[in-house]
Short mmCIF file of C-alpha atoms in Angstrom, two decimals:
data_model
loop_
_atom_site.label_atom_id
_atom_site.label_comp_id
_atom_site.label_asym_id
_atom_site.label_seq_id
_atom_site.Cartn_x
_atom_site.Cartn_y
_atom_site.Cartn_z
CA UNK A 1 -13.14 90.73 56.44
CA UNK A 2 -10.58 88.81 54.45
CA UNK A 3 -7.06 90.28 54.36
CA UNK A 4 -4.87 90.59 51.27
CA UNK A 5 -3.16 87.25 51.94
CA UNK A 6 -6.56 85.55 52.26
CA UNK A 7 -7.80 87.14 49.02
CA UNK A 8 -4.67 86.03 47.17
CA UNK A 9 -5.11 82.47 48.43
CA UNK A 10 -8.81 82.44 47.50
CA UNK A 11 -8.04 83.80 44.03
CA UNK A 12 -5.44 81.10 43.42
CA UNK A 13 -2.61 83.63 43.17
CA UNK A 14 0.66 81.87 44.05
CA UNK A 15 2.27 83.18 47.20
CA UNK A 16 5.94 84.11 47.02
CA UNK A 17 8.04 81.79 49.16
CA UNK A 18 9.85 83.47 52.00
CA UNK A 19 13.50 83.77 51.08
CA UNK A 20 16.09 83.15 53.77
CA UNK A 21 17.83 86.34 54.72
CA UNK A 22 21.33 86.98 53.43
CA UNK A 23 24.29 86.19 55.64
CA UNK A 24 25.69 89.02 57.70
CA UNK A 25 28.30 88.45 60.38
CA UNK A 26 29.07 91.46 62.55
CA UNK A 27 32.24 92.00 64.56
CA UNK A 28 34.07 95.32 64.18
CA UNK A 29 32.78 95.29 60.61
CA UNK A 30 30.25 93.44 58.46
CA UNK A 31 31.12 90.23 56.62
CA UNK A 32 29.18 88.07 54.17
CA UNK A 33 30.72 84.77 55.31
CA UNK A 34 31.50 83.33 58.71
CA UNK A 35 34.98 82.32 57.49
CA UNK A 36 35.83 85.93 56.56
CA UNK A 37 34.60 87.15 59.96
CA UNK A 38 36.60 84.43 61.75
CA UNK A 39 39.73 85.30 59.81
CA UNK A 40 39.42 89.00 60.74
CA UNK A 41 38.49 88.37 64.39
CA UNK A 42 40.77 88.49 67.41
CA UNK A 43 40.76 85.71 70.00
CA UNK A 44 37.93 86.28 72.47
CA UNK A 45 35.68 88.16 70.02
CA UNK A 46 31.94 87.54 69.57
CA UNK A 47 30.69 87.09 66.00
CA UNK A 48 26.98 87.90 65.53
CA UNK A 49 25.32 85.89 62.76
CA UNK A 50 22.23 87.29 61.01
CA UNK A 51 20.30 85.24 58.44
CA UNK A 52 21.65 82.14 56.69
CA UNK A 53 25.37 81.77 56.08
CA UNK A 54 26.22 79.07 53.54
CA UNK A 55 29.61 77.40 53.32
CA UNK A 56 32.21 75.77 55.51
CA UNK A 57 34.25 77.41 58.26
CA UNK A 58 37.39 76.46 60.19
CA UNK A 59 37.68 78.17 63.57
CA UNK A 60 41.25 78.44 64.79
CA UNK A 61 40.92 80.91 67.68
CA UNK A 62 38.80 81.23 70.82
CA UNK A 63 35.48 82.77 69.73
CA UNK A 64 31.80 83.06 70.56
CA UNK A 65 29.48 82.74 67.56
CA UNK A 66 25.96 83.84 68.35
CA UNK A 67 22.79 83.97 66.30
CA UNK A 68 20.89 87.25 66.31
CA UNK A 69 17.18 86.57 65.89
CA UNK A 70 15.59 88.52 63.08
CA UNK A 71 13.00 87.57 60.49
CA UNK A 72 14.56 84.13 60.06
CA UNK A 73 16.40 81.62 62.22
CA UNK A 74 20.15 82.34 62.26
CA UNK A 75 21.65 79.37 60.41
CA UNK A 76 25.02 78.01 59.35
CA UNK A 77 24.34 75.87 56.27
CA UNK A 78 27.15 73.80 54.78
CA UNK A 79 25.43 73.75 51.40
CA UNK A 80 26.56 70.10 51.09
CA UNK A 81 30.10 71.42 50.47
CA UNK A 82 31.75 69.65 53.44
CA UNK A 83 31.79 69.98 57.22
CA UNK A 84 29.90 73.10 58.33
CA UNK A 85 32.23 73.91 61.28
CA UNK A 86 35.70 72.61 62.05
CA UNK A 87 37.04 73.48 65.52
CA UNK A 88 40.81 72.97 65.75
CA UNK A 89 42.67 71.51 68.74
CA UNK A 90 43.44 73.92 71.58
CA UNK A 91 40.57 76.29 70.71
CA UNK A 92 37.43 77.03 72.77
CA UNK A 93 34.33 77.97 70.78
CA UNK A 94 30.90 78.83 72.16
CA UNK A 95 27.94 78.59 69.76
CA UNK A 96 24.71 80.31 70.87
CA UNK A 97 21.23 80.28 69.30
CA UNK A 98 22.28 78.86 65.91
CA UNK A 99 21.11 76.05 63.66
CA UNK A 100 23.90 74.06 62.00
CA UNK A 101 22.68 72.12 58.96
CA UNK A 102 23.46 71.03 55.41
CA UNK A 103 26.89 69.54 56.07
CA UNK A 104 28.03 66.55 54.03
CA UNK A 105 31.44 64.98 54.63
CA UNK A 106 33.22 61.67 55.15
CA UNK A 107 33.36 62.36 58.91
CA UNK A 108 31.60 65.10 60.85
CA UNK A 109 28.91 66.43 58.54
CA UNK A 110 27.83 69.22 60.90
CA UNK A 111 30.84 69.75 63.15
CA UNK A 112 34.31 68.28 63.54
CA UNK A 113 35.53 69.21 67.02
CA UNK A 114 39.09 68.69 68.21
CA UNK A 115 38.98 71.54 70.73
CA UNK A 116 36.40 72.61 73.31
CA UNK A 117 32.93 73.28 71.93
CA UNK A 118 30.02 74.65 73.97
CA UNK A 119 26.58 74.63 72.36
CA UNK A 120 24.00 76.89 74.04
CA UNK A 121 20.40 76.70 72.77
CA UNK A 122 21.63 75.52 69.35
CA UNK A 123 20.46 72.79 66.97
CA UNK A 124 22.68 70.47 64.90
CA UNK A 125 20.33 68.85 62.38
CA UNK A 126 20.13 67.71 58.76
CA UNK A 127 23.81 66.79 58.34
CA UNK A 128 25.32 63.65 56.79
CA UNK A 129 28.61 61.80 57.17
CA UNK A 130 29.65 58.88 55.02
CA UNK A 131 31.39 57.03 57.84
CA UNK A 132 30.98 58.69 61.26
CA UNK A 133 29.60 61.69 63.08
CA UNK A 134 26.63 62.79 61.01
CA UNK A 135 25.99 65.65 63.41
CA UNK A 136 29.28 65.91 65.32
CA UNK A 137 32.61 64.08 65.07
CA UNK A 138 34.26 64.73 68.45
CA UNK A 139 37.77 64.09 69.68
CA UNK A 140 37.78 67.06 72.08
CA UNK A 141 35.12 68.20 74.56
CA UNK A 142 31.54 69.01 73.56
CA UNK A 143 29.04 70.47 76.04
CA UNK A 144 25.35 70.81 75.16
CA UNK A 145 23.49 73.32 77.36
CA UNK A 146 19.88 74.49 77.56
CA UNK A 147 17.70 73.47 74.66
CA UNK A 148 20.60 72.37 72.46
CA UNK A 149 19.93 69.24 70.41
CA UNK A 150 21.71 66.98 67.94
CA UNK A 151 18.89 65.42 65.95
CA UNK A 152 17.97 64.31 62.43
CA UNK A 153 21.54 63.69 61.28
CA UNK A 154 22.83 60.59 59.51
CA UNK A 155 25.97 58.49 59.20
CA UNK A 156 25.90 55.87 56.48
CA UNK A 157 28.43 53.98 54.43
CA UNK A 158 28.03 51.78 51.40
CA UNK A 159 25.33 51.94 48.76
CA UNK A 160 22.22 52.41 50.88
CA UNK A 161 19.82 52.04 47.99
CA UNK A 162 20.98 48.53 47.09
CA UNK A 163 22.75 47.17 50.15
CA UNK A 164 21.77 46.29 53.68
CA UNK A 165 25.22 47.30 54.92
CA UNK A 166 24.73 51.05 54.97
CA UNK A 167 25.42 51.79 58.61
CA UNK A 168 27.87 54.40 59.78
CA UNK A 169 28.95 55.25 63.32
CA UNK A 170 27.28 58.01 65.32
CA UNK A 171 24.49 59.48 63.27
CA UNK A 172 24.20 62.15 65.96
CA UNK A 173 27.58 62.26 67.71
CA UNK A 174 30.59 60.02 67.08
CA UNK A 175 32.83 60.38 70.12
CA UNK A 176 36.43 59.40 69.36
CA UNK A 177 38.16 59.39 72.78
CA UNK A 178 36.62 62.78 73.57
CA UNK A 179 34.17 63.98 76.19
CA UNK A 180 30.48 64.76 75.72
CA UNK A 181 28.64 66.63 78.47
CA UNK A 182 24.83 67.06 78.44
CA UNK A 183 23.35 69.74 80.74
CA UNK A 184 19.77 70.92 81.25
#
């Protein structure tokens, strides 16, 4: 017996593409952007991310930002508007079960870290920097735990379509006098 999806495919009926779920960030209220949730949070709070949140965020207090699995992968997408996450000096931020993607900046497409950043089971992928740190530009301390990965990012300078000199520094992580710790 062929199900409805199979019949639609056999009949040539176009399938609707799955839409990413809307951004919801929960912490003593519901927010539609991570920046709004961060601004309203108190130091030490946990922000729960549902769906895909698009835009850039500066975190200036100690927080945990965790992805809540639902019908889609919890994602922070920079929307090519700049660095996805900026962690300021003196701040400790823990990121759990999130994908960080879509950042485009001069330095630090995915993350610019000047504080202490702990990535647990998170992916930093699909980000671009023009000069350094496609995935992460680090001058603080970054710790990658569990199945965390920094992969598929790019740092390039110059006109890469017409020039051989289109190399940046640290497509994955550019470490500028910081510390990077990799744990199993």
